[in-house]
């Protein structure tokens, strides 16, 4: 059978297949547009959150494939949290004028402790109750996937089976909880940005007064 000319319902590789080809403008993405010098993290952070939303929407719509969708779903939420915490660390470092040194670790527990400590030192927020809930949920997510391998592979780099002690996971409750975490972290980002902007404007005003 000629695979190039057959009338296939399922997409099949052909001479016109090209990852760099541009078609309908409605589906064209511009990766650098969301990667501005002021906030190069934004597109990545929001992208993984939107991907988690798209996956859970698909699970709700079709009512099937939860056992398969749970893996990319968890991976998207986990990577979102990792990126968001690293972006907050970067934001505080830029805002306070210290050397930019974002941790390379994938350990969510360590990233949370560092980001929370740095944000607390800025002194721009006072919401201990919400912070405690966010910390608890991030540590739960870390416990589910401590090395960023559980949601991506059936075995770890040590040859151990992943999710071997997890019986059931509810995508709906996970998404609702993580959506709240995301709202908190987004609010923290916005609050820090405004805090540092105000502080810079104040410094410039007093400098010109002299």
Tab-separated table of N, CA and C in Angstrom, residues 34-146:
chain	number	residue	atom	x	y	z
A	34	UNK	N	5.963	36.178	24.686
A	34	UNK	CA	5.682	36.051	26.120
A	34	UNK	C	6.968	35.948	26.939
A	35	UNK	N	8.099	36.275	26.316
A	35	UNK	CA	9.371	36.127	27.013
A	35	UNK	C	10.098	37.460	26.993
A	36	UNK	N	9.480	38.464	27.588
A	36	UNK	CA	10.043	39.804	27.590
A	36	UNK	C	11.208	39.881	28.562
A	37	UNK	N	12.126	40.836	28.367
A	37	UNK	CA	13.254	41.002	29.294
A	37	UNK	C	12.796	41.285	30.721
A	38	UNK	N	11.651	41.987	30.861
A	38	UNK	CA	11.147	42.320	32.192
A	38	UNK	C	10.646	41.077	32.938
A	39	UNK	N	10.032	40.148	32.221
A	39	UNK	CA	9.517	38.940	32.862
A	39	UNK	C	9.597	37.767	31.886
A	40	UNK	N	10.785	37.184	31.718
A	40	UNK	CA	10.956	36.079	30.776
A	40	UNK	C	10.270	34.789	31.218
A	41	UNK	N	9.800	34.749	32.461
A	41	UNK	CA	9.188	33.532	32.992
A	41	UNK	C	7.700	33.418	32.659
A	42	UNK	N	7.045	34.525	32.353
A	42	UNK	CA	5.581	34.568	32.285
A	42	UNK	C	4.985	33.526	31.340
A	43	UNK	N	5.463	33.470	30.109
A	43	UNK	CA	4.889	32.550	29.132
A	43	UNK	C	4.980	31.101	29.558
A	44	UNK	N	6.104	30.735	30.143
A	44	UNK	CA	6.290	29.361	30.601
A	44	UNK	C	5.378	29.047	31.786
A	45	UNK	N	5.352	29.957	32.756
A	45	UNK	CA	4.536	29.750	33.958
A	45	UNK	C	3.061	29.600	33.591
A	46	UNK	N	2.540	30.559	32.850
A	46	UNK	CA	1.124	30.524	32.485
A	46	UNK	C	0.821	29.383	31.533
A	47	UNK	N	1.783	29.041	30.684
A	47	UNK	CA	1.577	27.956	29.724
A	47	UNK	C	1.286	26.629	30.397
A	48	UNK	N	2.055	26.308	31.430
A	48	UNK	CA	1.833	25.033	32.115
A	48	UNK	C	0.551	25.051	32.940
A	49	UNK	N	0.184	26.203	33.460
A	49	UNK	CA	-1.099	26.286	34.170
A	49	UNK	C	-2.256	26.095	33.188
A	50	UNK	N	-2.178	26.731	32.048
A	50	UNK	CA	-3.222	26.586	31.033
A	50	UNK	C	-3.289	25.156	30.512
A	51	UNK	N	-2.123	24.510	30.412
A	51	UNK	CA	-2.095	23.121	29.949
A	51	UNK	C	-2.801	22.205	30.946
A	52	UNK	N	-2.572	22.435	32.240
A	52	UNK	CA	-3.266	21.648	33.266
A	52	UNK	C	-4.773	21.860	33.166
A	53	UNK	N	-5.185	23.109	32.925
A	53	UNK	CA	-6.604	23.422	32.768
A	53	UNK	C	-7.182	22.709	31.552
A	54	UNK	N	-6.447	22.709	30.446
A	54	UNK	CA	-6.922	22.064	29.223
A	54	UNK	C	-7.080	20.558	29.421
A	55	UNK	N	-6.151	19.963	30.154
A	55	UNK	CA	-6.214	18.520	30.387
A	55	UNK	C	-7.416	18.157	31.253
A	56	UNK	N	-7.643	18.904	32.329
A	56	UNK	CA	-8.774	18.578	33.199
A	56	UNK	C	-10.096	18.872	32.488
A	57	UNK	N	-10.127	19.877	31.626
A	57	UNK	CA	-11.331	20.152	30.831
A	57	UNK	C	-11.621	18.985	29.890
A	58	UNK	N	-10.574	18.440	29.288
A	58	UNK	CA	-10.727	17.290	28.401
A	58	UNK	C	-11.257	16.082	29.168
A	59	UNK	N	-10.732	15.872	30.370
A	59	UNK	CA	-11.187	14.745	31.190
A	59	UNK	C	-12.658	14.905	31.567
A	60	UNK	N	-13.063	16.133	31.872
A	60	UNK	CA	-14.460	16.394	32.231
A	60	UNK	C	-15.380	16.187	31.034
A	61	UNK	N	-14.926	16.618	29.860
A	61	UNK	CA	-15.765	16.566	28.663
A	61	UNK	C	-15.989	15.142	28.180
A	62	UNK	N	-14.901	14.382	28.070
A	62	UNK	CA	-15.030	13.035	27.511
A	62	UNK	C	-15.395	11.996	28.564
A	63	UNK	N	-15.060	12.274	29.833
A	63	UNK	CA	-15.381	11.331	30.895
A	63	UNK	C	-14.570	10.055	30.852
A	64	UNK	N	-13.519	10.063	30.035
A	64	UNK	CA	-12.668	8.882	29.888
A	64	UNK	C	-11.201	9.281	30.018
A	65	UNK	N	-10.352	8.278	30.018
A	65	UNK	CA	-8.895	8.470	29.955
A	65	UNK	C	-8.286	9.132	31.187
A	66	UNK	N	-9.010	9.175	32.285
A	66	UNK	CA	-8.448	9.770	33.499
A	66	UNK	C	-7.157	9.075	33.926
A	67	UNK	N	-7.129	7.742	33.749
A	67	UNK	CA	-5.964	6.972	34.185
A	67	UNK	C	-4.721	7.284	33.363
A	68	UNK	N	-4.906	7.842	32.177
A	68	UNK	CA	-3.767	8.250	31.346
A	68	UNK	C	-3.488	9.741	31.479
A	69	UNK	N	-4.555	10.533	31.533
A	69	UNK	CA	-4.389	11.987	31.610
A	69	UNK	C	-3.816	12.454	32.944
A	70	UNK	N	-3.935	11.631	33.983
A	70	UNK	CA	-3.427	12.029	35.296
A	70	UNK	C	-1.930	12.329	35.261
A	71	UNK	N	-1.187	11.643	34.394
A	71	UNK	CA	0.267	11.829	34.364
A	71	UNK	C	0.678	13.187	33.786
A	72	UNK	N	0.237	13.540	32.566
A	72	UNK	CA	0.582	14.886	32.089
A	72	UNK	C	-0.069	15.987	32.916
A	73	UNK	N	-1.242	15.694	33.485
A	73	UNK	CA	-1.933	16.661	34.337
A	73	UNK	C	-1.082	17.012	35.556
A	74	UNK	N	-0.604	15.998	36.257
A	74	UNK	CA	0.249	16.229	37.425
A	74	UNK	C	1.574	16.866	37.031
A	75	UNK	N	2.121	16.427	35.899
A	75	UNK	CA	3.385	16.991	35.439
A	75	UNK	C	3.252	18.480	35.173
A	76	UNK	N	2.140	18.879	34.556
A	76	UNK	CA	1.921	20.302	34.265
A	76	UNK	C	1.805	21.115	35.551
A	77	UNK	N	1.048	20.611	36.516
A	77	UNK	CA	0.905	21.350	37.769
A	77	UNK	C	2.224	21.398	38.535
A	78	UNK	N	2.949	20.294	38.530
A	78	UNK	CA	4.216	20.275	39.248
A	78	UNK	C	5.207	21.250	38.617
A	79	UNK	N	5.281	21.227	37.291
A	79	UNK	CA	6.235	22.115	36.620
A	79	UNK	C	5.799	23.571	36.744
A	80	UNK	N	4.483	23.796	36.754
A	80	UNK	CA	3.994	25.159	36.984
A	80	UNK	C	4.511	25.686	38.317
A	81	UNK	N	4.347	24.895	39.381
A	81	UNK	CA	4.777	25.333	40.714
A	81	UNK	C	6.284	25.570	40.738
A	82	UNK	N	7.040	24.663	40.131
A	82	UNK	CA	8.498	24.845	40.089
A	82	UNK	C	8.869	26.149	39.385
A	83	UNK	N	8.271	26.389	38.235
A	83	UNK	CA	8.561	27.613	37.486
A	83	UNK	C	8.120	28.860	38.244
A	84	UNK	N	6.946	28.798	38.848
A	84	UNK	CA	6.429	29.968	39.563
A	84	UNK	C	7.309	30.302	40.763
A	85	UNK	N	7.735	29.303	41.514
A	85	UNK	CA	8.599	29.560	42.667
A	85	UNK	C	9.946	30.124	42.223
A	86	UNK	N	10.485	29.576	41.147
A	86	UNK	CA	11.759	30.093	40.635
A	86	UNK	C	11.597	31.517	40.112
A	87	UNK	N	10.450	31.810	39.502
A	87	UNK	CA	10.222	33.168	38.998
A	87	UNK	C	10.084	34.159	40.150
A	88	UNK	N	9.490	33.727	41.267
A	88	UNK	CA	9.378	34.600	42.440
A	88	UNK	C	10.749	34.870	43.047
A	89	UNK	N	11.582	33.847	43.099
A	89	UNK	CA	12.951	34.026	43.596
A	89	UNK	C	13.694	35.021	42.716
A	90	UNK	N	13.536	34.857	41.405
A	90	UNK	CA	14.160	35.771	40.452
A	90	UNK	C	13.644	37.192	40.624
A	91	UNK	N	12.334	37.325	40.845
A	91	UNK	CA	11.717	38.640	41.005
A	91	UNK	C	12.253	39.357	42.241
A	92	UNK	N	12.361	38.644	43.358
A	92	UNK	CA	12.882	39.249	44.586
A	92	UNK	C	14.351	39.624	44.420
A	93	UNK	N	15.108	38.767	43.768
A	93	UNK	CA	16.527	39.065	43.553
A	93	UNK	C	16.695	40.321	42.702
A	94	UNK	N	15.892	40.442	41.652
A	94	UNK	CA	15.968	41.640	40.804
A	94	UNK	C	15.495	42.868	41.564
A	95	UNK	N	14.418	42.714	42.327
A	95	UNK	CA	13.847	43.848	43.042
A	95	UNK	C	14.715	44.374	44.159
A	96	UNK	N	15.490	43.485	44.779
A	96	UNK	CA	16.354	43.904	45.886
A	96	UNK	C	17.779	44.193	45.434
A	97	UNK	N	18.042	43.968	44.150
A	97	UNK	CA	19.359	44.305	43.611
A	97	UNK	C	20.470	43.337	43.941
A	98	UNK	N	20.112	42.116	44.351
A	98	UNK	CA	21.154	41.130	44.636
A	98	UNK	C	21.452	40.328	43.370
A	99	UNK	N	22.520	39.558	43.423
A	99	UNK	CA	22.925	38.765	42.265
A	99	UNK	C	21.843	37.747	41.913
A	100	UNK	N	21.525	37.649	40.611
A	100	UNK	CA	20.521	36.695	40.154
A	100	UNK	C	21.107	35.288	40.229
A	101	UNK	N	20.505	34.454	41.049
A	101	UNK	CA	20.990	33.087	41.223
A	101	UNK	C	19.803	32.187	41.537
A	102	UNK	N	19.069	31.820	40.495
A	102	UNK	CA	17.886	30.980	40.671
A	102	UNK	C	18.331	29.528	40.853
A	103	UNK	N	17.871	28.853	41.894
A	103	UNK	CA	18.280	27.466	42.140
A	103	UNK	C	17.942	26.558	40.959
A	104	UNK	N	18.812	25.617	40.677
A	104	UNK	CA	18.581	24.688	39.572
A	104	UNK	C	17.834	23.434	40.021
A	105	UNK	N	17.588	23.302	41.311
A	105	UNK	CA	16.931	22.108	41.842
A	105	UNK	C	15.492	21.970	41.356
A	106	UNK	N	15.015	20.719	41.303
A	106	UNK	CA	13.611	20.442	40.991
A	106	UNK	C	12.826	20.130	42.262
A	107	UNK	N	13.471	20.242	43.409
A	107	UNK	CA	12.864	19.915	44.693
A	107	UNK	C	11.899	21.028	45.113
A	108	UNK	N	10.599	20.730	45.073
A	108	UNK	CA	9.596	21.754	45.377
A	108	UNK	C	9.652	22.206	46.827
A	109	UNK	N	9.977	21.299	47.730
A	109	UNK	CA	10.049	21.661	49.148
A	109	UNK	C	11.143	22.696	49.383
A	110	UNK	N	12.306	22.476	48.785
A	110	UNK	CA	13.414	23.418	48.943
A	110	UNK	C	13.111	24.748	48.260
A	111	UNK	N	12.495	24.679	47.078
A	111	UNK	CA	12.160	25.906	46.355
A	111	UNK	C	11.131	26.725	47.128
A	112	UNK	N	10.138	26.040	47.716
A	112	UNK	CA	9.132	26.755	48.501
A	112	UNK	C	9.768	27.457	49.688
A	113	UNK	N	10.599	26.754	50.435
A	113	UNK	CA	11.210	27.343	51.621
A	113	UNK	C	12.056	28.559	51.257
A	114	UNK	N	12.786	28.474	50.162
A	114	UNK	CA	13.626	29.605	49.752
A	114	UNK	C	12.773	30.778	49.297
A	115	UNK	N	11.773	30.497	48.439
A	115	UNK	CA	10.915	31.569	47.931
A	115	UNK	C	10.133	32.218	49.069
A	116	UNK	N	9.562	31.414	49.958
A	116	UNK	CA	8.769	31.945	51.069
A	116	UNK	C	9.623	32.805	51.991
A	117	UNK	N	10.848	32.364	52.236
A	117	UNK	CA	11.753	33.120	53.103
A	117	UNK	C	12.109	34.466	52.478
A	118	UNK	N	12.385	34.463	51.172
A	118	UNK	CA	12.761	35.696	50.485
A	118	UNK	C	11.595	36.674	50.432
A	119	UNK	N	10.395	36.154	50.158
A	119	UNK	CA	9.211	37.017	50.111
A	119	UNK	C	8.932	37.591	51.496
A	120	UNK	N	9.094	36.772	52.518
A	120	UNK	CA	8.857	37.227	53.891
A	120	UNK	C	9.829	38.342	54.278
A	121	UNK	N	11.076	38.236	53.831
A	121	UNK	CA	12.081	39.252	54.151
A	121	UNK	C	11.756	40.603	53.517
A	122	UNK	N	11.056	40.565	52.376
A	122	UNK	CA	10.651	41.813	51.724
A	122	UNK	C	9.646	42.555	52.600
A	123	UNK	N	8.818	41.799	53.326
A	123	UNK	CA	7.857	42.409	54.248
A	123	UNK	C	6.682	43.072	53.565
A	124	UNK	N	6.319	42.580	52.378
A	124	UNK	CA	5.229	43.217	51.635
A	124	UNK	C	3.877	42.558	51.900
A	125	UNK	N	3.864	41.408	52.596
A	125	UNK	CA	2.617	40.675	52.786
A	125	UNK	C	2.447	40.247	54.236
A	126	UNK	N	1.200	39.960	54.588
A	126	UNK	CA	0.900	39.470	55.934
A	126	UNK	C	-0.361	38.626	55.858
A	127	UNK	N	-0.214	37.387	55.377
A	127	UNK	CA	-1.353	36.485	55.224
A	127	UNK	C	-0.899	35.079	55.618
A	128	UNK	N	-0.600	34.912	56.899
A	128	UNK	CA	-0.024	33.661	57.378
A	128	UNK	C	-0.945	32.464	57.164
A	129	UNK	N	-2.262	32.660	57.319
A	129	UNK	CA	-3.199	31.548	57.208
A	129	UNK	C	-3.195	30.963	55.796
A	130	UNK	N	-3.309	31.817	54.791
A	130	UNK	CA	-3.286	31.346	53.408
A	130	UNK	C	-1.933	30.730	53.069
A	131	UNK	N	-0.876	31.350	53.562
A	131	UNK	CA	0.471	30.850	53.298
A	131	UNK	C	0.642	29.437	53.838
A	132	UNK	N	0.077	29.164	55.005
A	132	UNK	CA	0.165	27.826	55.593
A	132	UNK	C	-0.522	26.793	54.711
A	133	UNK	N	-1.678	27.142	54.143
A	133	UNK	CA	-2.394	26.217	53.259
A	133	UNK	C	-1.602	25.979	51.975
A	134	UNK	N	-1.033	27.036	51.428
A	134	UNK	CA	-0.242	26.901	50.204
A	134	UNK	C	0.968	26.008	50.459
A	135	UNK	N	1.638	26.241	51.576
A	135	UNK	CA	2.793	25.413	51.935
A	135	UNK	C	2.393	23.944	52.051
A	136	UNK	N	1.280	23.680	52.722
A	136	UNK	CA	0.810	22.302	52.900
A	136	UNK	C	0.544	21.621	51.564
A	137	UNK	N	-0.105	22.330	50.649
A	137	UNK	CA	-0.451	21.755	49.348
A	137	UNK	C	0.781	21.545	48.475
A	138	UNK	N	1.713	22.480	48.518
A	138	UNK	CA	2.938	22.320	47.732
A	138	UNK	C	3.753	21.141	48.262
A	139	UNK	N	3.786	20.972	49.574
A	139	UNK	CA	4.501	19.832	50.147
A	139	UNK	C	3.793	18.514	49.825
A	140	UNK	N	2.463	18.541	49.710
A	140	UNK	CA	1.734	17.352	49.268
A	140	UNK	C	2.113	17.000	47.835
A	141	UNK	N	2.176	18.014	46.986
A	141	UNK	CA	2.557	17.797	45.592
A	141	UNK	C	3.988	17.264	45.512
A	142	UNK	N	4.853	17.817	46.341
A	142	UNK	CA	6.239	17.346	46.392
A	142	UNK	C	6.300	15.885	46.830
A	143	UNK	N	5.469	15.507	47.802
A	143	UNK	CA	5.453	14.124	48.283
A	143	UNK	C	4.975	13.160	47.198
A	144	UNK	N	4.042	13.612	46.364
A	144	UNK	CA	3.561	12.778	45.262
A	144	UNK	C	4.634	12.564	44.205
A	145	UNK	N	5.439	13.589	43.973
A	145	UNK	CA	6.457	13.516	42.919
A	145	UNK	C	7.712	14.257	43.377
A	146	UNK	N	8.481	13.660	44.280
A	146	UNK	CA	9.616	14.362	44.880
A	146	UNK	C	10.780	14.648	43.943
